[in-house]
Structure formats: C-alpha cells, structure tokens
Coordinates of C-alpha atoms (C1' of nucleotides) in Angstrom, one line a residue:
Chain A
M1 CA 36.2 -3.2 -9.8
F2 CA 35.7 0.1 -8.2
K3 CA 37.7 3.1 -9.1
E4 CA 37.5 6.1 -6.9
L5 CA 37.7 9.3 -8.9
Q6 CA 37.0 12.0 -6.4
F7 CA 36.7 12.2 -2.7
R8 CA 35.0 15.3 -1.3
K9 CA 35.1 17.0 2.1
D10 CA 31.5 16.2 2.7
G11 CA 32.5 12.6 3.0
S12 CA 31.1 11.6 -0.4
R13 CA 33.0 10.0 -3.1
A14 CA 32.4 9.6 -6.8
G15 CA 33.8 6.8 -8.9
L16 CA 33.3 4.2 -11.5
L17 CA 32.1 0.7 -11.0
K18 CA 33.3 -1.6 -13.8
T19 CA 30.9 -4.4 -14.7
R20 CA 30.9 -6.7 -17.7
A21 CA 27.9 -4.8 -19.1
G22 CA 29.6 -1.5 -18.8
S23 CA 30.9 1.0 -16.3
V24 CA 28.7 2.9 -13.9
A25 CA 29.2 6.3 -12.5
S26 CA 28.7 6.5 -8.8
P27 CA 27.0 7.3 -6.6
F28 CA 24.0 5.8 -8.3
F29 CA 20.5 4.6 -7.6
M30 CA 19.1 1.4 -9.0
P31 CA 15.4 1.2 -9.8
V32 CA 13.8 -2.0 -8.6
A33 CA 12.4 -4.3 -11.3
T34 CA 11.7 -7.3 -9.1
R35 CA 10.0 -9.4 -11.8
G36 CA 11.9 -8.1 -14.7
A37 CA 10.4 -4.7 -15.2
V38 CA 10.1 -1.5 -13.2
K39 CA 6.4 -1.6 -12.6
S40 CA 4.6 0.4 -15.3
L41 CA 7.7 1.6 -17.0
E42 CA 9.5 0.7 -20.2
P43 CA 13.3 0.3 -20.1
A44 CA 13.8 3.4 -22.1
E45 CA 11.6 5.4 -19.7
V46 CA 13.6 4.0 -16.8
A47 CA 16.9 5.0 -18.5
G48 CA 15.4 8.4 -19.2
T49 CA 15.3 9.1 -15.5
G50 CA 19.1 8.7 -15.4
A51 CA 19.2 5.1 -14.1
Q52 CA 22.2 3.1 -15.2
V53 CA 21.6 -0.2 -13.4
L54 CA 18.5 -2.2 -12.8
L55 CA 17.8 -4.5 -9.8
E56 CA 15.9 -7.7 -10.3
N57 CA 15.0 -10.4 -7.9
T58 CA 16.2 -14.0 -7.7
Y59 CA 13.4 -15.4 -5.7
H60 CA 10.6 -14.0 -7.7
L61 CA 12.2 -14.7 -11.1
H62 CA 13.0 -18.2 -10.0
L63 CA 9.3 -18.8 -9.2
A64 CA 8.2 -17.3 -12.5
P65 CA 9.1 -17.6 -15.2
G66 CA 12.2 -19.5 -13.9
E67 CA 15.9 -18.9 -14.6
K68 CA 16.2 -21.8 -17.1
H69 CA 13.4 -20.3 -19.1
I70 CA 15.1 -16.9 -19.0
K71 CA 18.4 -18.4 -19.9
K72 CA 16.9 -20.0 -23.0
L73 CA 15.5 -16.7 -24.0
G74 CA 18.9 -15.1 -23.9
G75 CA 19.2 -14.0 -20.3
L76 CA 17.9 -11.1 -18.3
H77 CA 19.3 -8.5 -20.7
N78 CA 17.4 -9.8 -23.6
F79 CA 14.4 -10.8 -21.5
S80 CA 14.1 -7.4 -19.8
Q81 CA 15.3 -5.4 -22.8
W82 CA 17.8 -3.7 -20.5
P83 CA 21.3 -3.7 -22.1
G84 CA 23.0 -2.0 -19.2
P85 CA 24.2 -3.7 -16.0
I86 CA 21.7 -5.7 -14.0
L87 CA 22.0 -6.5 -10.3
T88 CA 20.0 -9.4 -8.9
D89 CA 19.1 -9.6 -5.3
S90 CA 19.8 -13.0 -3.9
G91 CA 16.4 -13.8 -2.3
G92 CA 17.8 -13.0 1.1
F93 CA 15.3 -10.1 1.5
Q94 CA 12.5 -12.6 1.2
I95 CA 13.6 -14.1 4.5
F96 CA 12.5 -10.8 5.9
S97 CA 9.5 -9.9 3.7
L98 CA 8.1 -13.4 3.7
A99 CA 9.0 -14.0 7.3
H100 CA 5.7 -15.7 8.1
A101 CA 6.1 -18.2 5.3
R102 CA 9.6 -19.5 5.5
K103 CA 11.8 -21.8 7.6
I104 CA 15.5 -21.0 8.1
T105 CA 18.0 -23.8 8.6
E106 CA 21.8 -23.9 8.3
E107 CA 21.4 -25.3 4.9
G108 CA 19.3 -22.5 3.6
V109 CA 15.7 -21.4 3.6
I110 CA 12.4 -23.1 2.6
F111 CA 9.7 -20.7 1.5
R112 CA 6.1 -21.5 1.1
D113 CA 5.0 -19.1 -1.6
P114 CA 2.1 -17.1 -0.3
V115 CA 0.4 -16.9 -3.7
S116 CA 0.9 -20.3 -5.3
G117 CA 1.4 -22.2 -2.0
Q118 CA 4.3 -24.1 -3.5
K119 CA 7.5 -24.8 -1.5
V120 CA 10.6 -23.2 -2.8
S121 CA 14.0 -23.8 -1.2
L122 CA 16.9 -21.4 -1.6
T123 CA 20.4 -22.1 -0.5
P124 CA 23.6 -20.1 -1.0
E125 CA 24.5 -22.5 -3.8
K126 CA 21.2 -22.3 -5.5
S127 CA 21.0 -18.6 -5.3
M128 CA 24.3 -18.4 -7.1
Q129 CA 23.2 -20.9 -9.7
I130 CA 20.0 -19.0 -10.4
Q131 CA 21.7 -15.6 -10.5
L132 CA 24.3 -16.9 -13.0
D133 CA 21.6 -18.5 -15.1
L134 CA 19.7 -15.3 -15.1
G135 CA 22.7 -13.5 -16.4
A136 CA 23.1 -10.8 -13.8
D137 CA 26.2 -8.6 -13.9
I138 CA 26.2 -8.0 -10.2
I139 CA 25.3 -10.9 -8.0
M140 CA 24.4 -10.7 -4.4
A141 CA 25.4 -13.2 -1.8
F142 CA 22.5 -15.1 -0.1
D143 CA 22.2 -13.5 3.3
D144 CA 20.0 -13.8 6.3
L145 CA 18.1 -10.7 7.1
T146 CA 16.2 -10.2 10.3
G147 CA 14.0 -7.4 11.4
L148 CA 13.9 -5.6 14.7
D149 CA 12.2 -8.2 16.8
P150 CA 12.7 -6.8 20.3
S151 CA 11.9 -10.1 22.1
K152 CA 14.7 -12.1 20.5
A153 CA 16.7 -9.4 18.7
K154 CA 20.1 -10.2 20.0
V155 CA 20.0 -14.0 19.6
R156 CA 18.4 -13.8 16.2
E157 CA 20.7 -11.1 15.0
E158 CA 23.8 -13.1 16.0
Q159 CA 22.3 -16.1 14.2
A160 CA 21.6 -13.9 11.1
V161 CA 25.2 -12.7 11.0
E162 CA 26.6 -16.2 11.4
H163 CA 24.4 -17.5 8.7
T164 CA 25.3 -14.6 6.5
H165 CA 29.0 -15.2 6.9
R166 CA 28.9 -19.0 6.5
W167 CA 26.6 -18.6 3.5
L168 CA 28.9 -16.0 2.0
Q169 CA 31.7 -18.6 2.0
R170 CA 29.5 -21.1 0.4
C171 CA 28.4 -18.5 -2.2
I172 CA 32.0 -17.7 -3.0
T173 CA 32.9 -21.4 -3.4
E174 CA 29.9 -22.0 -5.7
F175 CA 30.4 -18.8 -7.6
N176 CA 34.0 -19.7 -8.3
R177 CA 33.1 -23.2 -9.3
L178 CA 30.6 -21.9 -11.8
T179 CA 32.7 -19.1 -13.2
D180 CA 36.1 -20.7 -13.5
K181 CA 37.9 -20.7 -16.8
T182 CA 36.2 -23.8 -18.1
H183 CA 32.9 -22.0 -18.3
K184 CA 34.1 -19.2 -20.6
V185 CA 31.7 -16.7 -19.1
K186 CA 32.9 -13.3 -18.4
R187 CA 32.7 -13.1 -14.7
P188 CA 30.0 -11.0 -13.1
L189 CA 30.7 -9.1 -9.9
L190 CA 29.9 -10.7 -6.6
F191 CA 28.9 -8.6 -3.6
G192 CA 28.9 -9.8 0.0
I193 CA 26.4 -8.5 2.5
V194 CA 27.0 -7.1 6.0
Q195 CA 24.5 -7.8 8.7
G196 CA 24.4 -7.1 12.4
G197 CA 21.3 -5.0 12.9
L198 CA 21.9 -2.1 15.2
D199 CA 24.7 -3.8 17.1
K200 CA 27.9 -2.0 16.3
Q201 CA 30.2 -4.8 17.4
L202 CA 28.4 -7.3 15.2
R203 CA 28.4 -4.8 12.3
Q204 CA 32.1 -4.2 12.6
K205 CA 32.8 -7.9 12.7
S206 CA 30.6 -8.4 9.7
V207 CA 32.3 -5.6 7.7
E208 CA 35.7 -7.1 8.4
F209 CA 34.6 -10.6 7.5
V210 CA 32.9 -9.6 4.3
Q211 CA 35.7 -7.3 3.2
S212 CA 38.4 -9.9 3.8
S213 CA 36.5 -12.6 1.9
G214 CA 37.6 -11.3 -1.5
V215 CA 34.2 -10.2 -2.8
D216 CA 34.0 -7.3 -5.3
G217 CA 31.7 -5.1 -3.4
L218 CA 30.3 -4.6 0.0
A219 CA 26.6 -4.3 0.7
I220 CA 25.1 -3.0 3.9
G221 CA 21.9 -5.0 4.5
G222 CA 19.5 -5.1 7.4
L223 CA 18.9 -1.4 7.6
S224 CA 15.7 0.4 6.7
V225 CA 13.7 -2.4 8.4
G226 CA 11.8 -0.1 10.7
E227 CA 14.6 1.5 12.8
G228 CA 14.5 5.3 13.2
T229 CA 16.4 7.7 11.0
Q230 CA 18.7 8.5 13.8
Q231 CA 19.6 4.9 14.4
M232 CA 20.3 4.3 10.7
H233 CA 22.4 7.4 10.5
D234 CA 24.4 6.4 13.6
M235 CA 25.2 3.1 12.1
L236 CA 26.2 4.6 8.7
E237 CA 28.4 7.0 10.6
F238 CA 30.0 4.2 12.6
L239 CA 30.6 2.1 9.5
A240 CA 32.0 4.9 7.3
P241 CA 35.7 4.6 8.4
L242 CA 35.7 0.9 8.2
Y243 CA 35.2 0.5 4.4
D244 CA 37.9 -0.6 2.1
P245 CA 38.3 2.2 -0.5
D246 CA 38.6 0.0 -3.5
K247 CA 35.3 -1.8 -3.0
A248 CA 32.0 -0.5 -4.0
R249 CA 29.6 0.0 -1.1
Y250 CA 25.9 -0.6 -1.6
L251 CA 23.3 0.4 1.0
M252 CA 20.5 -2.0 0.3
G253 CA 16.9 -0.9 0.3
V254 CA 17.4 2.7 1.2
G255 CA 15.6 5.3 -0.8
Q256 CA 14.4 8.1 1.4
P257 CA 16.0 11.3 -0.1
N258 CA 17.5 12.5 3.2
N259 CA 18.9 9.0 3.9
L260 CA 20.4 8.9 0.4
R261 CA 22.3 12.1 1.0
F262 CA 23.4 11.1 4.4
A263 CA 24.6 7.8 3.2
I264 CA 26.4 9.3 0.2
E265 CA 28.1 11.7 2.6
H266 CA 29.2 8.7 4.6
G267 CA 30.8 6.9 1.8
I268 CA 28.0 4.9 0.1
D269 CA 28.2 4.4 -3.6
M270 CA 25.0 2.6 -4.6
F271 CA 21.4 2.2 -3.6
D272 CA 18.2 0.5 -4.5
C273 CA 14.7 1.0 -3.1
V274 CA 11.1 0.3 -4.1
L275 CA 10.0 3.5 -2.4
P276 CA 10.1 5.9 -5.4
T277 CA 8.1 3.5 -7.6
R278 CA 5.7 2.1 -4.9
N279 CA 5.0 5.5 -3.4
A280 CA 4.5 6.9 -6.9
R281 CA 1.9 4.3 -7.7
H282 CA 0.2 5.2 -4.4
G283 CA 0.1 8.9 -5.3
S284 CA 3.0 10.0 -3.2
V285 CA 5.8 12.1 -4.8
W286 CA 8.8 14.1 -3.6
V287 CA 9.2 17.7 -4.3
T288 CA 12.0 20.2 -3.7
G289 CA 13.0 20.1 -0.1
D290 CA 12.2 16.4 0.2
K291 CA 8.6 17.3 1.0
K292 CA 6.1 14.6 0.3
L293 CA 3.0 15.3 -1.7
N294 CA 0.0 13.1 -1.9
L295 CA -1.3 13.7 -5.4
K296 CA -4.6 12.1 -4.5
N297 CA -5.4 14.9 -2.1
V298 CA -8.2 17.2 -3.0
E299 CA -6.0 20.3 -2.7
H300 CA -4.4 19.4 -6.1
A301 CA -7.7 19.1 -7.9
T302 CA -7.4 22.6 -9.4
Y303 CA -3.6 23.0 -9.4
K304 CA -2.5 23.7 -12.9
G305 CA 1.3 23.5 -12.4
P306 CA 3.5 20.4 -12.6
I307 CA 4.4 18.3 -9.6
D308 CA 7.5 20.4 -9.1
K309 CA 8.4 23.4 -11.2
N310 CA 12.1 22.8 -10.4
C311 CA 12.0 19.3 -11.7
D312 CA 13.5 18.2 -15.0
C313 CA 11.8 14.9 -15.2
H314 CA 9.8 13.9 -18.3
T315 CA 6.5 14.2 -16.4
C316 CA 7.2 17.7 -15.1
K317 CA 8.8 19.0 -18.3
T318 CA 6.0 17.8 -20.4
G319 CA 3.6 19.9 -18.4
Y320 CA 1.3 17.3 -16.9
S321 CA -0.5 19.2 -14.1
R322 CA -1.1 18.0 -10.6
A323 CA -4.7 18.5 -11.4
L324 CA -4.5 15.9 -14.2
L325 CA -2.5 13.5 -12.1
R326 CA -4.9 13.7 -9.2
H327 CA -7.7 13.0 -11.6
L328 CA -5.9 10.1 -13.2
F329 CA -5.2 8.6 -9.7
K330 CA -8.8 9.0 -8.7
A331 CA -9.9 7.4 -12.0
N332 CA -7.5 4.5 -11.4
D333 CA -5.7 5.2 -14.6
P334 CA -2.3 3.4 -14.5
L335 CA -0.8 6.4 -16.4
A336 CA -0.9 8.3 -13.1
G337 CA 1.4 5.9 -11.3
K338 CA 3.7 5.7 -14.3
L339 CA 4.1 9.5 -14.6
A340 CA 4.6 9.8 -10.8
S341 CA 7.2 6.9 -10.9
I342 CA 9.2 8.7 -13.6
H343 CA 9.2 11.8 -11.4
N344 CA 10.2 10.0 -8.2
L345 CA 13.0 8.1 -9.9
R346 CA 14.3 11.2 -11.4
Y347 CA 14.2 12.9 -8.0
L348 CA 16.6 10.3 -6.6
Q349 CA 18.8 10.3 -9.7
R350 CA 19.3 14.0 -9.4
I351 CA 20.5 13.6 -5.8
C352 CA 23.0 11.1 -7.0
E353 CA 24.1 13.2 -9.9
S354 CA 24.7 16.2 -7.6
Y355 CA 27.6 14.3 -6.0
R356 CA 29.3 13.4 -9.2
P357 CA 32.1 15.4 -10.8
Chain B
rG1 C1' -59.0 2.8 -11.1
rC2 C1' -58.1 -2.1 -8.7
rA3 C1' -54.4 -5.7 -6.6
rG4 C1' -49.6 -6.3 -4.9
rG5 C1' -44.5 -4.5 -3.9
rG6 C1' -41.4 -0.6 -2.4
rA7 C1' -39.3 4.4 -0.4
rU8 C1' -32.9 3.6 4.7
rG9 C1' -27.2 8.1 5.3
rA10 C1' -23.5 10.8 -1.5
rC11 C1' -24.9 6.1 -4.2
rG12 C1' -26.0 0.7 -4.1
rG13 C1' -27.9 -2.1 -0.4
rA14 C1' -28.7 -4.9 4.9
rG15 C1' -31.7 -4.4 9.0
rU16 C1' -38.8 -6.1 10.3
rG17 C1' -40.1 -3.8 18.3
rG18 C1' -35.2 -2.5 22.4
rU19 C1' -28.2 -4.6 22.0
rC20 C1' -29.3 1.1 15.7
rA21 C1' -26.3 6.9 14.5
rA22 C1' -28.0 2.0 11.8
rU23 C1' -23.9 -4.5 8.8
rC24 C1' -21.5 -4.3 4.1
rG25 C1' -19.8 -2.4 -0.7
rU26 C1' -18.7 2.0 -3.6
rA27 C1' -17.6 7.0 -3.6
rU28 C1' -15.2 10.8 -0.6
rC29 C1' -11.3 12.6 2.9
rU30 C1' -6.6 11.5 5.4
rG31 C1' -2.4 8.7 6.5
rA32 C1' 1.3 4.7 5.9
rC33 C1' 4.7 2.5 2.5
rU34 C1' 12.5 1.6 2.5
rG35 C1' 17.3 -5.3 -1.2
rU36 C1' 8.2 -5.2 -4.0
rA37 C1' 3.0 -11.1 -1.5
rA38 C1' 2.0 -3.9 -2.4
rA39 C1' -2.1 0.2 -8.8
rU40 C1' -1.6 -2.1 -1.6
rC41 C1' -2.9 -1.3 3.4
rA42 C1' -5.0 1.5 7.6
rG43 C1' -8.2 5.2 9.7
rA44 C1' -12.3 8.7 9.2
rC45 C1' -16.9 9.2 7.0
rG46 C1' -25.1 12.8 10.2
rG47 C1' -24.0 17.4 13.3
rC48 C1' -21.5 19.4 17.7
rU49 C1' -17.5 17.6 20.4
rU50 C1' -12.4 15.8 25.0
rA51 C1' -16.4 12.5 25.5
rU52 C1' -18.5 5.8 27.7
rG53 C1' -21.9 13.0 26.2
rC54 C1' -25.8 15.9 23.6
rC55 C1' -28.7 16.9 19.2
rU56 C1' -31.0 15.5 14.5
rA57 C1' -32.1 11.1 11.7
rC58 C1' -34.4 5.4 8.1
rG59 C1' -40.2 9.5 2.1
rG60 C1' -44.2 13.5 4.9
rG61 C1' -47.9 13.6 8.8
rG62 C1' -50.4 11.2 12.7
rG63 C1' -50.9 7.0 16.1
rU64 C1' -49.9 2.3 19.3
rU65 C1' -45.9 1.2 22.9
rC66 C1' -42.0 2.1 28.7
rA67 C1' -39.4 1.7 23.7
rA68 C1' -40.5 2.3 16.4
rA69 C1' -36.1 2.2 10.6
rU70 C1' -39.1 -2.0 12.3
rC71 C1' -46.4 -2.3 14.2
rC72 C1' -51.2 0.7 12.7
rC73 C1' -53.7 4.9 9.9
rU74 C1' -53.0 8.5 6.2
rC75 C1' -50.6 11.4 2.3
rU76 C1' -46.9 11.7 -1.6
rC77 C1' -43.9 9.4 -5.1
rC78 C1' -41.9 4.8 -7.7
rC79 C1' -42.3 -0.4 -9.6
rU80 C1' -45.1 -4.8 -11.3
rG81 C1' -49.7 -7.1 -12.8
rC82 C1' -55.0 -6.5 -14.1
rA83 C1' -58.6 -3.3 -16.1

RNA sequence: GCAGGGAUGACGGAGUGGUCAAUCGUAUCUGACUGUAAAUCAGACGGCUUAUGCCUACGGGGGUUCAAAUCCCUCUCCCUGCA
C-alpha cells in the first residue's frame, strides 16, 4: 500500500501510496470537497494547485444527493469529475462538529440534521456501505471524535477510544464482507483512526490497536480540535516512533502551515483541512513566512502587487493584485474567494512538495 | 400662496418629556476560522479616553421645564394635496 522511498534526517519521509485510482506521491495535502466539490473550484483548478487526492464526506453526501443516487450516476469519480483518488471521511467528524444534534450509542450515532431536521443514523456498517457505494478509493473507518471538554474529558475520551476501536472491528468485518471476491470490485484502501485526545497512554494503546488490525493506513484523529500548538506537537512527537513504516499516516484535519511542516517532520504522510479554502473565502491568505494576510483590510486597497510575489499559484502568476482581490471581496464577488482558495491550496501543496525527492 | 406631512449619527430607518450617545439594518474597520451546519461568525463603529468619566450631538435660532431628539415659537429646506 505504502512504499517508503526516502527517509530524511529531518524526520520526514517521502513515498508512494498505491490506490486503485493511481499512486500518490507523499507527503500530500487533500483539498476538502465535502459535498462533491471544493467550494468555488473546478476539478481542473484544484488539480492545478498540485492536489492529487480529493476528500469528500460520507455524512453530507448521504444526506444529499445520496450514495445510491451517486452510484447510479457512475460513482464519485464521474459525479465529481475527479479521475484521481478520492478519500471519503466516514462521518465521524460530524459527531464532533454536530455535537449538539446527535446521540451516540454503542450501535452508532443518530444525527438530527440541523438544516433539514431529518434524523440520520450512521453505524460503522452503514458508513462502510455508503463509502463503498460512493466509490471512494480510500475509505475511513467510522470513529468517535470528542473535543476537549474539560468537565468530562477523561471519561468521554476513554469512551471515544473504545467506540473507535470496537467500531473499527465492525468496519473491517463489513468492509471485508462487501469487498470479498464475489463482488468483483477492486478493493479500495481502508484506514483506521487513532483517538485518545491528549492522553498519551490512550494514544499509544490506540495506535497499537489500529496498526495491528490489518488496515491499510493509520489516521490520527482528534487533534486540531482546539488544543494549543504545543500540545499538538507534543503528541505528534510522542507518536512518531510508534508508527509502522509500511502504513501511510494521515493526520486528519490539520492544515496550518507550521503544523504541516512539524507533522511531516514527525513522519506524517497525508493531510486534509478546510482551512485553506474556508479562510480564503473569508479573505485570509498565507504569504511567505506563514504570515496571514486579511485581503479585506483597507491596507490592500492600493496594493498593486500579487498576494505573494514569491508564489507560483495561478492567482499570483496571472497578476491579480491585492487591490483587485480586496475590491472583489468587498463587492461580495465569489471570484475573490476562488482566487484566494487557489492561492492557499497552492501554498500548502508547495510545503508538501518541498519534502519530496 | 393656502392646507397637511417631514428633517435623527456615512446611508436607510426606530424613538414623541427623564431609563438616549440614541433600537435595528446596511456600509466601514478589526479579529476568528483546523477530517466544512461556515461566501460564516464575533467585536468596534460621535470625540477624548483606563474610565461606571468628560465634551459635543437628533436641520438653524429662541423658549417652556428640575429635565427636550421628543412640547411651544420662528427660520431654512424637502414631500403631498389645493389654488
């Protein structure tokens, strides 16, 4: 599944992740296309930033337009017009992001969709079924993700880890059932997720459990949920020596440039994050030195240069000025968010590329 | 000319005696955003300021009142009818 090509003194490694939709050079960053598209961008534009893999979401696509519908339309690759590998998140993150509108049981989770009001239940089995119907190439186990609730952190964290482990076993069973030889489907990859919050013992236990379960890759979940940079880095440092070298390691939801570098230098191969695209739509872009620029600010109104003169993204190379972007943001023109998204995505891709041979 | 109605902070627009430096929206300024309920959310927004503090303010001027954006007189401008 994962072939390590180069290990460097800085702790980083470069390799190749083999999926049924092609091999991917690591380390890499996956833009988030929750509902089937990276907001405001066409697939070719996403690819133009250097992205190789797209992340889409089980929960949201299940709600609309539905996995059966997508399956009929030829699967996610056809539907999203993205021929390259697609990873689907399992819906586990929604346990965290929709925490006020869901109920967790041993069986799974019942969500009350905040928009439609409809009840949606997800179980490990159902998550596997949906992801396979969608046609994802990398499938995530259904995990239980908790935030940093100080009042009941310990108890809830232990529960989350136990759920995650038991659910992983159920995911594997269901995944194997649905992908055995009788189905004639070329098997996608299945990744298990490590939980444990900021508790090192729990984390270690979780890494060992997930790695010994036979999954194709290891995801670190439950970070970037509000802890400090130092706490995140401590944990990544702690986990680094525990990884199995022939499994891909995916740090979920992390996209701050400094965190990306730190993680890569502590053995992480893959990332996803909404930050580059969401921030971009809100006017916030990264420039050399990881500095954040708010393009809506009045100081850019007369700035003729690009976002970053050192940047090779389409937006900067074409010559769109900060002054224009500021104006478009102020005028609520969606082109602003789109151009800024291209820039931010490229910023993260460049970081990844700098660690490849 | 006569009769009504109106003039509120950048704009729109509440408020008709004290709890009003004045609801709210827009605009403006700033910040946040990490497996997307997010082109969203939060704060600031008369001046000076650390301020529960002072000053200047609801078209101009004058008055009544302990107290006026709110009541009275007058002037200016705008709108609607009638001549």
